């Protein structure tokens, strides 16, 4: 059945590898039986997965983003519980289940993305309204839109967002897919200011570049600026984010070099730079969304490292924000 599958302790136990003398995060995380219990949980963060690549395929991309959630969850749950991160800060909610559309074609995929939007935003709105911080593992970058929408509705105002990404995802609003989540968020007044860190000059068309130039609410740092001025990389990040209060944080894994994703790139940020940003940030974020990663692509490429990359990013975020 489509919708949100809420996890029980038994669901998690099958993913944890216990060891004598040690405690894993998965042995300490919290659970709820229904969304009505969100407000009574003491956990500050709520982890949820959106294992789908319908939005990627609706944008003519290669399928595979649906494969990251379960391996990433297992990697997170088997991290050590210790003085740096205990696990009780985190509520593992579950994951969304979405079936492919019955009809073939791009139009059917885009209509399905609209249905996904509706289901996802309602859950995100409830998480934020309960005073929790969503931590979302995707899935395609199309899910930025319902996450922004749900957060905005809960806060009753447009929210700011920072996106670490090689692509601006500002394609026209002519059918939902992974390349226009931020366009729709602007169009529907859920997105206030939008900062993009790491845009690649080669992979943003001229129409998008003109949109960036003409919109005073869009702030960008191109990857090439950071590449050619490495001593200023953290300064660039601070300059980009200083005007964005309590933003949502998006990390598209195609921005990190050699991470398997729908748009894997040999040129991008080093993982340790992104970890540095997360661990030293002075911002309080409205949410974290990690997307587009994969452990198995439909064209046959595989990488188990993606799960560990996601686990590092999630736990660095939790350590900094708790």
CSV table of N, CA and C in Angstrom, one decimal, residues 211-279:
chain,number,residue,atom,x,y,z
A,211,UNK,N,17.8,33.4,-15.1
A,211,UNK,CA,16.9,33.4,-13.9
A,211,UNK,C,17.6,33.8,-12.6
A,212,UNK,N,18.8,33.2,-12.5
A,212,UNK,CA,19.6,33.5,-11.3
A,212,UNK,C,20.0,35.0,-11.2
A,213,UNK,N,20.4,35.5,-12.4
A,213,UNK,CA,20.8,36.9,-12.5
A,213,UNK,C,19.6,37.9,-12.2
A,214,UNK,N,18.4,37.5,-12.6
A,214,UNK,CA,17.3,38.4,-12.5
A,214,UNK,C,16.5,38.3,-11.2
A,215,UNK,N,16.8,37.3,-10.4
A,215,UNK,CA,16.1,37.1,-9.1
A,215,UNK,C,16.9,37.5,-7.9
A,216,UNK,N,16.6,38.6,-7.2
A,216,UNK,CA,17.4,39.0,-6.1
A,216,UNK,C,17.4,38.1,-4.9
A,217,UNK,N,16.5,37.1,-4.9
A,217,UNK,CA,16.4,36.2,-3.8
A,217,UNK,C,17.2,34.9,-4.0
A,218,UNK,N,17.9,34.9,-5.1
A,218,UNK,CA,18.8,33.7,-5.4
A,218,UNK,C,20.3,34.2,-5.2
A,219,UNK,N,21.0,33.4,-4.4
A,219,UNK,CA,22.4,33.6,-4.1
A,219,UNK,C,23.2,32.4,-4.6
A,220,UNK,N,24.3,32.6,-5.3
A,220,UNK,CA,25.0,31.4,-5.8
A,220,UNK,C,26.5,31.6,-5.6
A,221,UNK,N,27.2,30.5,-5.4
A,221,UNK,CA,28.6,30.3,-5.5
A,221,UNK,C,28.9,29.2,-6.4
A,222,UNK,N,29.6,29.4,-7.5
A,222,UNK,CA,29.9,28.4,-8.5
A,222,UNK,C,31.0,27.5,-8.0
A,223,UNK,N,31.0,26.3,-8.3
A,223,UNK,CA,32.1,25.3,-7.9
A,223,UNK,C,33.4,25.8,-8.4
A,224,UNK,N,33.4,26.4,-9.6
A,224,UNK,CA,34.7,26.9,-10.2
A,224,UNK,C,35.3,28.0,-9.4
A,225,UNK,N,34.5,28.8,-8.7
A,225,UNK,CA,35.0,29.8,-7.8
A,225,UNK,C,35.7,29.2,-6.6
A,226,UNK,N,35.1,28.2,-6.1
A,226,UNK,CA,35.8,27.5,-4.9
A,226,UNK,C,37.0,26.7,-5.4
A,227,UNK,N,36.9,26.1,-6.6
A,227,UNK,CA,38.0,25.3,-7.1
A,227,UNK,C,39.3,26.2,-7.3
A,228,UNK,N,39.1,27.4,-7.8
A,228,UNK,CA,40.2,28.2,-8.2
A,228,UNK,C,40.7,29.1,-7.0
A,229,UNK,N,39.9,29.1,-5.9
A,229,UNK,CA,40.3,29.9,-4.7
A,229,UNK,C,40.1,29.0,-3.5
A,230,UNK,N,40.8,27.9,-3.4
A,230,UNK,CA,40.6,26.9,-2.3
A,230,UNK,C,40.7,27.5,-0.9
A,231,UNK,N,41.6,28.5,-0.8
A,231,UNK,CA,41.8,29.1,0.6
A,231,UNK,C,40.6,29.8,1.1
A,232,UNK,N,39.6,30.1,0.2
A,232,UNK,CA,38.4,30.9,0.6
A,232,UNK,C,37.1,30.0,0.6
A,233,UNK,N,37.3,28.7,0.6
A,233,UNK,CA,36.1,27.9,0.5
A,233,UNK,C,35.1,28.1,1.6
A,234,UNK,N,35.6,28.1,2.8
A,234,UNK,CA,34.7,28.3,4.0
A,234,UNK,C,34.2,29.7,4.0
A,235,UNK,N,35.0,30.7,3.6
A,235,UNK,CA,34.6,32.1,3.5
A,235,UNK,C,33.4,32.2,2.5
A,236,UNK,N,33.5,31.5,1.4
A,236,UNK,CA,32.5,31.6,0.4
A,236,UNK,C,31.2,31.0,1.0
A,237,UNK,N,31.3,29.9,1.8
A,237,UNK,CA,30.1,29.3,2.4
A,237,UNK,C,29.4,30.3,3.4
A,238,UNK,N,30.3,31.0,4.2
A,238,UNK,CA,29.7,31.9,5.1
A,238,UNK,C,29.1,33.1,4.5
A,239,UNK,N,29.7,33.6,3.4
A,239,UNK,CA,29.1,34.7,2.7
A,239,UNK,C,27.7,34.3,2.0
A,240,UNK,N,27.6,33.1,1.6
A,240,UNK,CA,26.4,32.7,0.9
A,240,UNK,C,25.3,32.6,2.0
A,241,UNK,N,25.6,32.1,3.1
A,241,UNK,CA,24.6,31.7,4.1
A,241,UNK,C,24.2,32.8,5.1
A,242,UNK,N,25.0,33.9,5.2
A,242,UNK,CA,24.9,34.9,6.2
A,242,UNK,C,23.5,35.6,6.2
A,243,UNK,N,22.9,35.7,5.0
A,243,UNK,CA,21.6,36.4,4.9
A,243,UNK,C,20.4,35.4,5.0
A,244,UNK,N,20.7,34.1,5.3
A,244,UNK,CA,19.6,33.1,5.3
A,244,UNK,C,19.4,32.6,6.7
A,245,UNK,N,18.3,33.1,7.3
A,245,UNK,CA,17.9,32.7,8.6
A,245,UNK,C,17.2,31.4,8.7
A,246,UNK,N,17.6,30.5,9.6
A,246,UNK,CA,17.0,29.2,9.8
A,246,UNK,C,16.6,28.5,8.5
A,247,UNK,N,17.6,28.3,7.6
A,247,UNK,CA,17.2,27.7,6.3
A,247,UNK,C,17.1,26.2,6.4
A,248,UNK,N,16.4,25.7,5.4
A,248,UNK,CA,16.5,24.2,5.1
A,248,UNK,C,17.8,24.0,4.5
A,249,UNK,N,18.3,22.8,4.6
A,249,UNK,CA,19.6,22.4,4.0
A,249,UNK,C,19.4,21.2,3.1
A,250,UNK,N,19.8,21.4,1.8
A,250,UNK,CA,19.7,20.4,0.8
A,250,UNK,C,21.1,20.0,0.4
A,251,UNK,N,21.4,18.7,0.4
A,251,UNK,CA,22.6,18.2,-0.2
A,251,UNK,C,22.3,17.2,-1.3
A,252,UNK,N,22.6,17.6,-2.5
A,252,UNK,CA,22.5,16.7,-3.6
A,252,UNK,C,23.8,16.0,-3.8
A,253,UNK,N,23.8,14.7,-3.7
A,253,UNK,CA,25.1,13.9,-3.7
A,253,UNK,C,25.9,14.0,-5.0
A,254,UNK,N,25.3,14.6,-6.1
A,254,UNK,CA,26.0,14.7,-7.3
A,254,UNK,C,27.0,15.9,-7.1
A,255,UNK,N,27.0,16.7,-6.0
A,255,UNK,CA,27.9,17.7,-5.8
A,255,UNK,C,29.2,17.2,-5.2
A,256,UNK,N,29.2,16.0,-4.8
A,256,UNK,CA,30.4,15.4,-4.1
A,256,UNK,C,31.1,14.4,-5.1
A,257,UNK,N,32.4,14.6,-5.4
A,257,UNK,CA,33.0,13.9,-6.4
A,257,UNK,C,33.0,12.4,-6.2
A,258,UNK,N,32.6,11.7,-7.3
A,258,UNK,CA,32.7,10.2,-7.4
A,258,UNK,C,31.7,9.5,-6.5
A,259,UNK,N,30.7,10.2,-6.0
A,259,UNK,CA,29.6,9.5,-5.3
A,259,UNK,C,28.5,9.0,-6.3
A,260,UNK,N,28.2,7.8,-6.2
A,260,UNK,CA,27.2,7.3,-7.2
A,260,UNK,C,25.8,8.0,-7.0
A,261,UNK,N,25.4,8.6,-8.1
A,261,UNK,CA,24.1,9.3,-8.1
A,261,UNK,C,23.5,9.4,-9.5
A,262,UNK,N,22.4,10.0,-9.6
A,262,UNK,CA,21.8,10.1,-10.9
A,262,UNK,C,22.6,10.9,-11.9
A,263,UNK,N,23.5,11.8,-11.4
A,263,UNK,CA,24.4,12.6,-12.2
A,263,UNK,C,25.8,12.6,-11.6
A,264,UNK,N,26.4,11.4,-11.5
A,264,UNK,CA,27.7,11.2,-10.9
A,264,UNK,C,28.7,12.0,-11.6
A,265,UNK,N,29.6,12.7,-10.9
A,265,UNK,CA,30.6,13.5,-11.5
A,265,UNK,C,32.0,13.2,-11.0
A,266,UNK,N,33.0,13.2,-11.8
A,266,UNK,CA,34.4,13.0,-11.3
A,266,UNK,C,35.0,14.3,-10.7
A,267,UNK,N,34.3,15.4,-10.9
A,267,UNK,CA,34.7,16.7,-10.4
A,267,UNK,C,33.6,17.3,-9.5
A,268,UNK,N,34.0,17.5,-8.3
A,268,UNK,CA,33.1,18.1,-7.3
A,268,UNK,C,33.7,18.3,-6.0
A,269,UNK,N,32.9,18.6,-5.0
A,269,UNK,CA,33.5,18.8,-3.6
A,269,UNK,C,34.0,17.5,-3.1
A,270,UNK,N,35.1,17.7,-2.3
A,270,UNK,CA,35.6,16.6,-1.5
A,270,UNK,C,34.6,16.3,-0.3
A,271,UNK,N,34.4,15.1,0.0
A,271,UNK,CA,33.4,14.8,1.1
A,271,UNK,C,33.8,15.5,2.4
A,272,UNK,N,35.1,15.6,2.7
A,272,UNK,CA,35.6,16.2,3.9
A,272,UNK,C,35.2,17.6,4.0
A,273,UNK,N,35.2,18.3,2.8
A,273,UNK,CA,34.8,19.7,2.9
A,273,UNK,C,33.3,19.9,3.3
A,274,UNK,N,32.4,19.0,2.8
A,274,UNK,CA,31.0,19.1,3.2
A,274,UNK,C,30.9,18.7,4.7
A,275,UNK,N,31.7,17.7,5.1
A,275,UNK,CA,31.7,17.4,6.5
A,275,UNK,C,32.1,18.6,7.4
A,276,UNK,N,33.2,19.2,6.9
A,276,UNK,CA,33.7,20.4,7.6
A,276,UNK,C,32.6,21.5,7.8
A,277,UNK,N,31.9,21.7,6.7
A,277,UNK,CA,30.8,22.7,6.7
A,277,UNK,C,29.7,22.3,7.7
A,278,UNK,N,29.3,21.0,7.7
A,278,UNK,CA,28.3,20.6,8.6
A,278,UNK,C,28.7,20.6,10.1
A,279,UNK,N,29.9,20.2,10.4
A,279,UNK,CA,30.4,20.2,11.7
A,279,UNK,C,30.7,21.5,12.3
